[in-house]
Amino acid sequence: MVRVRKNLIPYMFLIIPLIIYLVWVIGPMFYTFYLSLTDWDGLTTPTFIGLQNYQKLFEDKVFYISLFNNLKWLVSFITIPVVLGLALAMVLNRAIPGEKFFKMSFFMPMVLAMVVSGLIWGWMFHPAGGLINNFLVATGIMEKGPGWLSDRDLVLWSIILVATWRQVGYVMVLYLAGLKSINPQLLDAATVDGATGWQTFWRIILPLLMPVTVIVIVISVIDSLRAFDLVSVMTRGGPANASSVLANFMYIESFNNYKMGYGASIAVILFFLSLIFIFIYLWRVMKDELEY
Amino acid sequence: MNNKSIWALFSLFALAALALTSCAQPTPETIIETVVVTEVVEIEGETIIETQIVETTKEVEVPVEKQVLIYNSYMSDPDPRAADAEVVTMFSEANPDIEVLHSTVAHEDFKQAIRAYLTASTPPDVLTWFAGNRARFFIDNDQLMDISDLWASEGWNESYPKGFQAMSTVDGNQYFLPTSWYWWAVYYRISIFEELGLEEPTTWEEFIAVNEALKEAGYTPIAIGTKYRWTAAAWFDYLNMRINGPEFHVDLMLCKESYDDPRVAQVFEVWRELLDSGYFIDDAAAYSWSEALEPFIRGDAAMYLMGDFIRDSLPDEIEEDLGFFRFPIIDPNVPIGEDAPTDGFFIAANSQNVEAAKRFMAYLGSVEYQTYFAETLNRLPTNFDVDKSIFTESQQEGLELIEGADFVAQFYDRDTTPEMADEGMNAFMAFWDDPDSIDGLLADLEAARLEICAPE
């Protein structure tokens, strides 16, 4: 009897967060699944229309533009910030003068809210009076700066640049933590055995950082799938949907065009896309937990 | 994001409701009490009863239920915002028993949030909104309160012209209160026109010549910011009305004409000439309408097709340098159509404080309010009892512009259905970016029209 009560106590503590989680996360999630099967303008009662939303979605050009943009974002995100972040971590993982200052500077963008970053860069990208174009024109590199956020071919890359600028510092911090956990004796042994710097990096440090790399990549993938803030603040997906990503597309359809059911179906697709990577992440984290 | 937002909104409303219930606080009041004091006095063995009436003044806590009125407004540009706040103050002073909870929401956000407002269990009582199809949609969905009694008791059926009555009436009942309207025109910087010796163009040839002269002299002829798309819709409205006439335009808005009609294609041909000639500002899509004002204010750009609310965002010294002219005539055989959008107010169907809401609406429809608005914001009043002598020169000119028109439309996204407006404005943006794609875009628009406007 006593033992049963002992086992119950943790559950008693868990019950409040569990209820909150059920009401605010799981409940709405299933409600979204239901909504995605309906036609709803946000005012009247939703009418059940089966899979029509999905049918329409798979024929919608904007859906493919958004999905493809998400993929571009994803590929850039698992390469550029990861490589740059690792490089910075390697450089800053030794006692160089001002090392703390540099670490802080690179991590700083992460502290800023996405919306703030979006606004600041929006001004920097301003085609006529922005910092970047003024610089390009003043130094004579270009006669007239490009329309960073109004040119259909440039706009997505301009936004990804901002996202990358933000992400590098984050990845750097993760790798710095990873590097600290490497046993220095291994590195000493490598040096004694006559390994060059490159050999140590490729053969010893990088393989030992593998768990961190997996986490970094999965986080980058999830971050790229949920990209919304920067797009919403900087362009709202424009011009002519050129910078639309799934989350923004979902928001515009639901709250701008009041097609709640249609928006919900986009949400469901996005949910399952993210779920794959979240599972990989959780599986990895739990495996690590078991090891230690 | 989707589901989270909805729930977040609900929780916000729940909080707002909680806050409201705690608002009705007892207020200390001074009351005059009349007390009858009876004294029994014994004088010389006789008992005399003396009665005195004493008036005492004392402070008592009397729980007065202040009526709470929730008023949500989209007047977020600086000048209208100040005027709006002043109106609430004036109303509160005249009606001390009503407490107005006034919130101003940025207008793009307001448009997105309004459905959540209206479907909440305690919706705002009075809201700002647009006349035309945008109001009609909510009326058809029973979200607007029938205020026919207010129209009758306030005498608006007499003091408002027929046109404004008609746009508020569905099946014989009034649901909307139009309070102000404004005209659209091509605004320009007088100083630039004077410098180059240009005249206000009235025909298309003259307009092109003006553009050419401005471009030659190094000015950007036309400023526009299309980030929020509707500015481009104004160009479509005017080009279509000038080329094909207002009747065709209205039928197109009502889905009675098709988008793959060669007449629509013609509109885009003319539009394209302007684009190809480089008359519009570069990178228009990077700016909101007010961000695109910057070059206009700096004096780099000379013209801007805009509603008269352009004034609200201009510095005073630029306002003195501001002229406007009727969108030039392309085909003189076609009747003249103008855009003159009307703004106003309505009471939410689920309003919890109908009495207070109606009193506020009565104030908004009154000569007093409309005079104030006409004087401070240069809008034109809908209540024709307002003294016309208060109008400024530009208001007179604007009034003449509209009175000289054969037909008055609201605006693209107010005349057609919301879904169609969205499809249309997306197509305008895609066209702007890549004019070659117009044939495909119009085919897509036609497909959208058939789907959206299909008889149910």
XYZ file of C-alpha atoms in Angstrom:
748
model
C 0.000 0.000 0.000
C 2.724 2.414 0.985
C 4.640 1.608 -2.154
C 1.619 2.295 -4.339
C 1.170 5.661 -2.717
C 4.829 6.461 -3.252
C 4.462 5.659 -6.930
C 1.393 7.823 -7.204
C 3.013 10.974 -5.868
C 5.023 11.817 -8.988
C 1.864 11.388 -11.045
C 0.021 13.749 -8.770
C 2.628 16.387 -9.523
C 2.494 15.618 -13.214
C -1.233 15.876 -13.474
C -1.391 19.675 -13.664
C 1.139 20.065 -16.469
C -0.512 17.105 -18.142
C -3.923 18.761 -18.072
C -2.488 22.010 -19.350
C -0.694 20.126 -22.096
C -3.849 18.272 -23.049
C -6.010 21.380 -23.153
C -3.596 23.752 -24.815
C -1.528 21.516 -27.101
C -3.002 18.092 -27.744
C -6.619 19.275 -27.885
C -6.035 22.057 -30.413
C -3.857 19.674 -32.411
C -6.688 17.221 -32.899
C -9.056 20.101 -33.487
C -6.756 21.236 -36.301
C -6.882 17.733 -37.784
C -10.648 17.976 -37.729
C -10.668 21.515 -39.145
C -8.494 20.415 -42.040
C -11.401 18.233 -43.174
C -13.832 21.124 -43.130
C -14.684 24.287 -44.970
C -14.721 27.074 -42.415
C -14.630 30.848 -42.831
C -14.155 31.555 -39.140
C -17.734 32.745 -38.691
C -20.214 30.062 -39.587
C -20.104 26.477 -38.355
C -17.485 24.365 -40.127
C -18.899 22.082 -42.826
C -17.314 18.689 -43.280
C -15.884 18.290 -46.765
C -13.632 15.256 -46.397
C -10.261 15.440 -48.093
C -11.138 18.254 -50.486
C -8.766 20.690 -48.800
C -5.855 18.334 -49.389
C -6.907 17.736 -52.942
C -6.938 21.468 -53.557
C -3.675 21.905 -51.693
C -1.824 19.434 -53.893
C -2.961 21.372 -56.951
C -2.081 24.774 -55.491
C 0.956 26.444 -57.043
C 1.615 28.466 -53.928
C 1.847 25.284 -51.888
C 4.665 23.998 -54.057
C 6.425 27.371 -54.062
C 6.237 27.371 -50.256
C 7.330 23.768 -49.891
C 10.234 24.305 -52.264
C 11.205 27.471 -50.376
C 11.172 25.490 -47.148
C 13.478 22.950 -48.792
C 15.869 25.678 -49.967
C 15.833 27.041 -46.447
C 16.449 23.574 -45.019
C 19.390 22.780 -47.276
C 21.027 26.147 -46.589
C 20.406 25.724 -42.885
C 22.025 22.331 -42.494
C 25.117 23.450 -44.386
C 26.063 27.115 -43.983
C 25.390 27.773 -40.269
C 26.679 24.321 -39.304
C 29.999 24.761 -41.096
C 30.415 28.369 -39.971
C 29.358 27.580 -36.411
C 31.804 24.700 -36.177
C 34.602 26.818 -37.627
C 33.931 29.595 -35.117
C 33.789 27.105 -32.277
C 37.161 25.656 -33.286
C 38.701 29.125 -33.465
C 37.217 30.355 -30.205
C 37.813 27.154 -28.243
C 41.285 28.277 -27.270
C 42.612 31.051 -25.124
C 42.925 33.920 -27.566
C 42.685 37.530 -26.422
C 39.107 38.804 -26.478
C 37.739 35.294 -26.870
C 34.791 35.993 -24.555
C 33.930 39.139 -26.447
C 33.828 37.317 -29.756
C 31.736 34.498 -28.380
C 29.283 37.007 -27.018
C 29.166 38.986 -30.262
C 28.414 35.944 -32.344
C 25.742 34.753 -29.948
C 24.127 38.181 -29.619
C 21.782 37.927 -32.662
C 20.206 34.875 -31.035
C 19.196 36.983 -28.041
C 17.257 39.411 -30.227
C 13.649 38.526 -30.963
C 13.145 37.311 -34.538
C 10.766 40.168 -35.188
C 13.406 42.689 -34.170
C 15.999 41.040 -36.422
C 13.490 41.075 -39.254
C 12.738 44.767 -38.807
C 16.390 45.790 -38.539
C 17.380 43.821 -41.615
C 14.302 45.120 -43.396
C 15.728 48.612 -42.983
C 19.186 47.480 -44.014
C 17.703 45.904 -47.149
C 15.691 49.057 -47.948
C 16.231 49.474 -51.686
C 16.775 53.234 -51.732
C 17.902 54.326 -48.281
C 19.130 51.069 -46.771
C 22.584 50.550 -45.306
C 23.550 47.812 -47.747
C 22.539 49.567 -50.944
C 23.950 52.884 -49.772
C 27.247 51.118 -49.164
C 27.177 49.418 -52.560
C 26.450 52.684 -54.320
C 28.835 54.836 -52.265
C 31.755 52.479 -52.860
C 30.935 52.322 -56.545
C 30.466 48.554 -56.561
C 27.058 49.014 -58.128
C 25.369 51.908 -59.794
C 22.022 51.002 -58.279
C 21.564 48.518 -55.487
C 19.334 45.499 -56.046
C 15.836 45.265 -54.582
C 16.722 42.715 -51.936
C 13.152 42.190 -50.802
C 11.279 43.065 -53.988
C 13.181 40.972 -56.536
C 11.569 37.552 -56.842
C 14.926 35.818 -57.373
C 16.658 37.496 -54.451
C 14.032 37.817 -51.778
C 14.174 34.324 -50.276
C 17.962 34.331 -50.135
C 17.941 37.723 -48.454
C 15.720 36.329 -45.725
C 17.750 33.126 -45.411
C 20.838 35.294 -44.980
C 19.241 36.918 -41.935
C 18.231 33.545 -40.534
C 21.759 32.238 -41.049
C 23.284 35.265 -39.352
C 21.134 34.403 -36.364
C 21.748 30.683 -36.407
C 25.555 30.705 -36.622
C 26.018 31.875 -33.052
C 23.633 29.259 -31.753
C 25.407 26.425 -33.551
C 28.728 27.801 -32.326
C 27.613 27.605 -28.696
C 26.411 24.017 -29.140
C 29.747 23.001 -30.656
C 31.697 24.854 -27.971
C 29.871 22.808 -25.357
C 30.629 19.666 -27.354
C 34.311 20.521 -27.603
C 34.555 21.044 -23.840
C 33.355 17.499 -23.293
C 36.140 15.959 -25.380
C 38.738 14.352 -23.162
C 41.970 16.382 -23.670
C 44.011 13.213 -23.126
C 42.813 11.938 -26.494
C 44.112 15.066 -28.173
C 47.395 14.858 -26.293
C 47.775 11.245 -27.362
C 47.173 12.260 -30.970
C 49.838 14.950 -30.720
C 52.316 12.494 -29.220
C 51.601 10.112 -32.070
C 52.550 12.897 -34.476
C 49.107 13.738 -35.906
C 48.847 17.096 -37.703
C 46.155 19.594 -36.784
C 43.985 18.590 -39.727
C 44.335 14.912 -38.936
C 43.337 15.513 -35.320
C 40.317 17.477 -36.479
C 39.065 15.005 -39.066
C 39.946 11.752 -37.307
C 39.362 12.573 -33.663
C 37.469 15.796 -32.954
C 34.831 15.521 -35.674
C 33.874 11.882 -34.927
C 33.683 12.699 -31.215
C 31.410 15.654 -32.015
C 29.041 13.368 -33.901
C 26.269 13.427 -31.255
C 26.371 17.232 -31.235
C 26.301 17.344 -35.019
C 23.199 15.188 -35.164
C 21.427 17.452 -32.678
C 22.568 20.582 -34.506
C 21.307 19.267 -37.811
C 17.981 18.156 -36.437
C 17.467 21.503 -34.699
C 18.380 23.291 -37.923
C 15.882 21.202 -39.858
C 13.108 21.922 -37.369
C 13.990 25.622 -37.313
C 13.859 25.771 -41.080
C 10.466 24.065 -41.192
C 8.935 26.420 -38.682
C 10.377 29.510 -40.361
C 7.698 32.145 -40.124
C 8.629 35.256 -38.147
C 11.244 36.661 -40.505
C 9.134 36.070 -43.602
C 6.059 37.518 -41.986
C 7.832 40.650 -40.801
C 9.997 41.268 -43.844
C 7.757 40.425 -46.812
C 4.583 38.614 -45.769
C 5.572 36.052 -48.385
C 5.666 38.532 -51.239
C 6.258 39.669 -53.882
C 3.761 37.392 -55.625
C 4.451 34.588 -53.117
C 8.128 34.410 -54.056
C 9.249 34.228 -50.426
C 6.312 32.257 -49.071
C 7.091 29.374 -46.724
C 4.577 26.818 -45.452
C 4.007 28.461 -42.072
C 3.447 31.860 -43.661
C 1.220 30.368 -46.363
C -0.832 28.725 -43.616
C -1.128 31.974 -41.698
C -2.151 34.021 -44.728
C -4.749 31.460 -45.826
C -6.221 31.155 -42.332
C -6.169 34.673 -41.005
C -5.921 36.864 -44.066
C -8.137 34.924 -46.443
C -10.214 33.348 -43.667
C -9.941 29.867 -45.127
C -9.519 28.198 -41.757
C -10.055 24.660 -43.029
C -7.577 25.123 -45.850
C -5.061 26.701 -43.499
C -5.509 23.774 -41.126
C -4.676 21.286 -43.877
C -1.395 23.141 -44.481
C -0.775 22.979 -40.739
C -1.293 19.220 -40.769
C 1.182 18.707 -43.619
C 3.706 20.889 -41.819
C 3.071 18.957 -38.628
C 3.884 15.608 -40.186
C 6.962 16.983 -41.931
C 8.253 18.288 -38.606
C 7.249 15.130 -36.768
C 9.745 13.022 -38.720
C 12.634 15.165 -37.573
C 11.337 15.599 -34.063
C 11.281 11.811 -33.709
C 14.876 11.578 -34.862
C 15.797 14.251 -32.338
C 13.977 12.622 -29.427
C 15.324 9.211 -30.310
C 18.835 10.630 -30.330
C 18.416 12.523 -27.063
C 16.923 9.522 -25.281
C 19.648 7.236 -26.553
C 22.247 9.621 -25.154
C 20.465 9.757 -21.846
C 20.533 5.993 -21.578
C 24.241 5.858 -22.307
C 25.226 8.092 -19.434
C 0.702 28.173 -35.359
C -2.843 28.065 -36.600
C -4.314 26.208 -33.666
C -2.133 28.015 -31.173
C -3.269 31.403 -32.436
C -6.921 30.541 -32.111
C -6.483 29.337 -28.590
C -4.314 32.285 -27.708
C -7.060 34.574 -28.947
C -9.663 32.740 -26.943
C -7.575 33.012 -23.826
C -7.089 36.719 -24.446
C -10.811 37.178 -24.632
C -11.292 35.164 -21.508
C -8.838 37.470 -19.752
C -10.553 40.542 -21.170
C -13.869 39.242 -19.919
C -12.397 38.719 -16.472
C -10.991 42.218 -16.483
C -14.370 43.604 -17.488
C -16.298 41.983 -14.727
C -14.001 43.619 -12.232
C -14.486 47.042 -13.762
C -17.841 47.932 -12.254
C -16.529 49.497 -9.109
C -18.515 51.436 -6.585
C -17.862 55.132 -6.990
C -18.071 57.542 -4.065
C -20.937 59.921 -4.575
C -22.073 62.968 -2.786
C -25.729 62.826 -1.913
C -27.970 65.176 -0.081
C -29.927 63.488 2.633
C -33.048 64.957 4.041
C -33.490 63.980 7.623
C -36.529 64.721 9.682
C -35.408 65.331 13.187
C -38.062 65.078 15.777
C -37.288 66.481 19.155
C -39.346 66.166 22.217
C -38.827 69.183 24.330
C -40.358 69.764 27.714
C -41.005 73.375 28.423
C -42.605 74.327 31.610
C -44.173 71.004 32.118
C -45.660 70.937 28.628
C -44.489 68.513 26.127
C -43.908 70.061 22.751
C -42.917 68.055 19.814
C -40.630 70.038 17.575
C -40.079 68.857 14.097
C -37.143 70.083 12.134
C -36.127 69.257 8.656
C -32.406 69.104 8.389
C -30.531 68.740 5.192
C -27.181 67.077 5.536
C -24.636 66.495 2.862
C -22.558 63.424 3.151
C -20.302 61.239 1.160
C -21.697 57.787 0.716
C -20.480 54.808 -1.194
C -23.164 54.216 -3.747
C -22.412 51.321 -6.048
C -23.026 52.823 -9.476
C -22.890 50.284 -12.261
C -20.953 52.130 -14.922
C -21.900 50.734 -18.281
C -18.915 49.428 -20.129
C -18.678 49.948 -23.844
C -16.008 48.149 -25.834
C -14.947 50.055 -28.897
C -12.384 48.582 -31.305
C -10.973 50.861 -33.933
C -8.594 50.453 -36.876
C -7.711 54.137 -37.007
C -4.035 53.561 -36.387
C -2.452 56.228 -38.585
C -1.253 59.138 -36.428
C -3.843 61.814 -37.307
C -6.967 59.619 -37.310
C -5.740 57.971 -34.135
C -5.562 61.273 -32.302
C -8.959 62.340 -33.627
C -10.455 58.998 -32.675
C -9.144 59.263 -29.123
C -10.503 62.806 -28.888
C -13.923 61.581 -30.005
C -13.959 58.975 -27.262
C -13.019 61.628 -24.705
C -15.762 63.951 -25.905
C -18.318 61.171 -25.770
C -17.228 60.050 -22.301
C -17.507 63.577 -20.972
C -21.029 63.886 -22.283
C -21.952 60.422 -21.016
C -20.288 59.971 -17.620
C -22.241 56.790 -16.942
C -20.560 54.987 -19.814
C -17.007 53.830 -19.622
C -15.517 53.373 -23.065
C -12.858 50.707 -23.383
C -11.185 51.922 -26.509
C -8.537 49.906 -28.306
C -6.840 50.815 -31.528
C -5.465 48.021 -33.681
C -3.172 48.521 -36.689
C -5.524 48.350 -39.652
C -3.954 45.409 -41.480
C -4.108 43.444 -38.204
C -7.639 44.626 -37.560
C -8.788 43.183 -40.866
C -7.288 39.847 -39.874
C -8.619 39.793 -36.346
C -12.180 40.953 -36.931
C -13.651 37.473 -37.341
C -12.168 36.399 -34.053
C -13.549 39.581 -32.451
C -17.034 38.958 -33.751
C -17.275 35.305 -32.854
C -16.033 35.798 -29.292
C -18.613 35.404 -26.551
C -18.074 39.015 -25.514
C -17.342 40.770 -28.767
C -16.466 44.470 -28.939
C -19.746 46.432 -29.011
C -18.878 49.013 -31.607
C -16.362 48.499 -34.407
C -14.998 50.489 -37.295
C -15.493 48.942 -40.714
C -15.835 49.469 -44.442
C -19.078 49.840 -46.325
C -19.765 47.669 -49.371
C -19.101 43.995 -49.820
C -16.878 43.823 -46.760
C -19.811 44.812 -44.558
C -22.296 42.823 -46.595
C -20.416 39.613 -45.898
C -20.865 40.036 -42.153
C -24.474 41.128 -42.517
C -25.218 37.957 -44.473
C -23.619 35.976 -41.674
C -25.722 37.661 -38.980
C -22.755 39.296 -37.289
C -24.064 42.862 -37.502
C -26.860 44.209 -35.352
C -29.996 45.587 -36.967
C -29.994 49.302 -36.106
C -33.056 50.375 -38.087
C -34.590 51.828 -34.902
C -31.553 54.046 -34.461
C -31.749 55.226 -38.071
C -35.374 56.141 -37.525
C -35.003 57.782 -34.094
C -31.956 59.819 -35.098
C -33.596 61.017 -38.273
C -30.832 59.640 -40.451
C -33.373 58.476 -43.002
C -33.784 62.155 -43.826
C -30.348 63.602 -43.187
C -28.354 60.935 -45.069
C -28.411 60.893 -48.861
C -30.009 57.904 -50.558
C -26.698 56.384 -51.649
C -25.460 56.063 -48.087
C -28.791 54.676 -46.926
C -28.696 52.069 -49.653
C -25.234 50.826 -48.720
C -26.382 50.331 -45.109
C -29.607 48.573 -45.935
C -30.233 44.884 -46.533
C -33.819 43.666 -46.987
C -35.206 46.937 -45.703
C -33.214 46.985 -42.464
C -30.192 49.107 -41.652
C -27.119 47.391 -40.271
C -24.353 49.857 -40.912
C -23.637 53.486 -40.169
C -21.498 55.197 -42.799
C -19.829 58.208 -41.216
C -17.186 59.479 -43.574
C -15.949 59.071 -47.096
C -13.088 60.242 -49.204
C -12.154 60.431 -52.818
C -9.326 58.889 -54.785
C -7.265 60.939 -57.176
C -3.777 61.319 -58.557
C -1.926 63.411 -55.997
C 1.110 65.376 -57.080
C 3.732 67.781 -55.811
C 2.789 71.231 -57.077
C 6.384 72.473 -56.825
C 7.709 69.786 -59.162
C 4.952 70.438 -61.695
C 5.675 74.175 -61.528
C 9.401 73.670 -61.877
C 8.901 71.708 -65.088
C 6.008 73.857 -66.286
C 3.579 70.927 -66.244
C -0.179 71.192 -66.192
C -2.604 68.797 -64.530
C -3.268 66.227 -67.275
C -6.855 65.436 -68.190
C -6.363 62.988 -71.060
C -4.249 59.871 -71.277
C -1.892 61.452 -73.860
C -1.287 64.374 -71.541
C -0.721 62.008 -68.634
C 1.885 60.041 -70.596
C 3.534 63.307 -71.639
C 3.718 64.397 -67.990
C 5.274 61.063 -67.025
C 7.777 61.350 -69.830
C 8.719 64.911 -68.853
C 9.143 63.910 -65.206
C 11.290 60.934 -66.115
C 13.380 63.058 -68.443
C 14.018 65.532 -65.626
C 15.229 62.744 -63.339
C 12.119 62.379 -61.190
C 10.328 59.143 -60.458
C 6.963 59.902 -62.063
C 4.756 57.657 -59.904
C 5.259 56.457 -56.337
C 3.523 53.298 -55.163
C 4.130 50.696 -52.432
C 2.583 47.324 -53.159
C 3.683 45.279 -50.150
C 0.052 45.056 -49.028
C -1.201 44.792 -52.611
C -4.296 47.035 -52.473
C -2.477 50.062 -53.883
C -2.125 48.137 -57.142
C -5.841 47.353 -57.069
C -6.520 51.096 -57.322
C -4.699 51.151 -60.649
C -6.764 48.235 -61.866
C -10.000 49.922 -60.744
C -9.221 53.148 -62.548
C -7.772 51.657 -65.703
C -10.729 49.314 -66.027
C -13.264 52.075 -65.403
C -11.543 54.455 -67.822
C -11.089 51.877 -70.588
C -14.200 49.719 -70.260
C -16.523 51.948 -68.298
C -17.916 51.650 -64.776
C -20.719 49.311 -65.814
C -18.350 46.632 -67.023
C -16.203 47.192 -63.948
C -19.112 46.675 -61.572
C -20.268 43.584 -63.417
C -16.756 42.197 -63.198
C -16.735 42.933 -59.472
C -20.045 41.123 -59.108
C -18.637 38.133 -61.008
C -21.035 38.701 -63.889
C -18.234 39.255 -66.386
C -15.264 36.978 -66.920
C -11.612 37.725 -66.335
C -10.568 36.140 -69.636
C -12.624 38.741 -71.472
C -10.395 40.572 -74.017
C -11.513 43.832 -72.384
C -9.736 42.832 -69.174
C -6.632 41.915 -71.142
C -6.702 45.420 -72.606
C -6.481 46.923 -69.120
C -3.269 45.051 -68.499
C -1.866 46.124 -71.865
C -2.233 49.764 -70.902
C -0.910 49.051 -67.421
C 2.051 47.289 -68.948
C 2.962 50.316 -71.042
C 3.338 52.271 -67.819
C 5.434 49.516 -66.253
C 7.640 49.031 -69.295
C 8.222 52.756 -69.607
C 9.552 52.761 -66.048
C 7.097 55.352 -64.754
C 6.530 53.560 -61.461
C 9.013 53.655 -58.628
C 11.565 50.804 -58.546
C 11.083 47.956 -56.079
C 7.506 48.919 -55.313
C 6.917 45.546 -53.656
C 9.427 46.365 -50.929
C 7.285 49.205 -49.574
C 3.998 49.532 -47.790
C 1.883 52.413 -49.077
C 3.192 54.747 -46.401
C 6.811 53.706 -46.858
C 6.475 54.615 -50.522
C 5.483 58.120 -49.384
C 9.109 58.742 -48.467
C 10.334 59.525 -51.998
C 7.167 61.541 -52.553
C 7.867 63.600 -49.437
C 11.552 63.963 -50.301
C 10.512 65.311 -53.682
C 12.033 62.477 -55.734
C 8.686 61.120 -56.849
C 6.044 63.403 -58.282
C 2.683 61.580 -58.303
C 0.816 59.058 -56.205
C -2.590 57.508 -56.957
C -4.127 57.439 -53.487
C -7.149 58.155 -51.358
C -7.363 61.486 -49.613
C -6.151 59.903 -46.390
C -2.697 60.438 -47.904
C -2.867 63.768 -46.053
C -2.874 62.055 -42.670
C 0.665 60.840 -43.200
C 2.171 63.935 -44.784
C 4.057 66.670 -42.917
C 2.222 70.013 -42.940
C 4.652 71.766 -45.262
C 4.244 69.015 -47.869
C 0.477 69.200 -47.523
C 0.648 72.787 -48.740
C 2.517 71.572 -51.807
C -0.056 68.882 -52.543
C -2.409 69.005 -55.493
C -4.630 66.396 -57.043
C -6.402 65.746 -60.311
C -8.978 63.304 -61.645
C -7.484 60.078 -62.981
C -7.019 60.993 -66.656
C -9.683 60.079 -69.188
C -8.620 57.339 -71.581
C -11.778 56.904 -73.640
C -13.951 60.061 -73.662
C -16.978 58.005 -74.755
C -16.999 56.045 -71.543
C -18.902 57.338 -68.479
C -16.663 58.516 -65.653
C -16.330 56.229 -62.661
C -14.541 57.154 -59.452
C -13.530 55.307 -56.324
C -14.939 56.914 -53.201
C -14.745 54.445 -50.333
C -17.004 54.958 -47.360
C -16.031 54.108 -43.813
C -18.273 53.724 -40.847
C -19.292 51.774 -37.796
C -21.491 48.910 -36.742
C -22.653 47.171 -33.581
C -21.708 43.521 -33.208
C -24.732 41.227 -33.251
C -23.692 39.699 -29.930
C -23.008 43.024 -28.252
C -23.501 42.771 -24.489
C -24.146 46.477 -23.978
C -26.607 47.341 -26.671
C -27.950 50.433 -24.958
C -24.526 52.030 -24.517
C -23.515 50.940 -28.012
C -26.539 52.618 -29.550
C -25.871 55.829 -27.670
C -22.309 55.827 -28.980
C -23.521 55.117 -32.511
C -26.020 57.945 -32.248
C -23.116 60.206 -31.385
C -21.042 58.940 -34.308
C -23.851 59.641 -36.716
C -24.510 63.093 -35.315
C -23.741 66.392 -36.949
C -21.411 67.202 -34.052
C -19.157 64.197 -34.604
C -19.160 64.456 -38.363
C -18.353 68.137 -38.249
C -15.410 67.394 -35.982
C -14.162 64.649 -38.268
C -14.591 66.726 -41.398
C -12.672 69.581 -39.814
C -9.784 67.619 -38.349
C -9.230 64.910 -40.937
C -10.478 66.451 -44.153
C -12.888 63.527 -44.652
C -16.262 64.243 -46.157
C -19.281 63.713 -43.911
C -22.166 61.402 -44.748
C -24.668 63.396 -42.725
C -25.778 66.154 -45.080
C -26.938 68.323 -42.206
C -23.281 69.162 -41.652
C -22.621 72.746 -42.592
C -20.890 72.726 -45.969
C -19.252 76.086 -45.372
C -16.727 74.434 -43.059
C -15.215 72.547 -45.981
C -11.712 73.456 -46.995
C -10.824 74.205 -50.554
C -9.578 70.673 -51.153
C -12.734 69.192 -49.661
C -14.805 71.325 -52.013
C -12.638 70.186 -54.898
C -12.959 66.542 -53.854
C -16.698 66.889 -53.532
C -16.863 68.342 -57.027
C -14.704 65.536 -58.345
C -17.132 62.952 -57.063
C -20.235 64.959 -57.977
C -18.878 65.186 -61.518
C -18.651 61.416 -61.793
C -21.287 59.274 -63.484
C -20.678 56.379 -61.164
C -19.091 55.946 -57.764
C -17.460 52.654 -56.821
C -16.130 51.728 -53.382
C -12.816 50.051 -54.058
C -11.644 46.771 -55.562
C -11.495 44.846 -52.282
C -14.799 46.348 -51.118
C -16.728 45.844 -54.348
C -15.931 42.224 -55.079
C -16.078 39.211 -52.765
C -13.213 38.804 -50.269
C -11.941 35.598 -51.904
C -12.002 37.085 -55.374
C -10.289 40.245 -54.139
C -7.507 38.119 -52.724
C -7.022 36.160 -55.944
C -7.182 39.332 -57.979
C -4.650 41.238 -55.920
C -2.251 38.286 -56.006
C -2.532 38.284 -59.767
C -1.821 42.047 -59.908
C 1.366 41.426 -57.936
C 2.477 38.561 -60.135
C 1.733 40.684 -63.198
C 3.714 43.587 -61.777
C 6.697 41.329 -61.290
C 6.435 39.540 -64.593
C 4.113 41.224 -67.118
C 4.680 38.401 -69.612
C 2.740 36.012 -67.413
C -0.538 37.908 -67.813
C -2.298 35.387 -70.078
C -1.783 32.571 -67.599
C -2.737 34.820 -64.694
C -6.012 35.835 -66.298
C -6.827 32.205 -67.069
C -6.173 31.375 -63.393
C -8.336 34.313 -62.303
C -11.166 33.123 -64.494
C -10.889 29.628 -63.012
C -10.965 31.186 -59.537
C -14.005 33.284 -60.438
C -15.913 30.229 -61.633
C -15.066 28.404 -58.417
C -15.652 31.287 -55.988
C -18.726 32.790 -57.565
C -20.346 29.485 -58.503
C -24.033 29.527 -57.602
C -24.468 27.357 -54.542
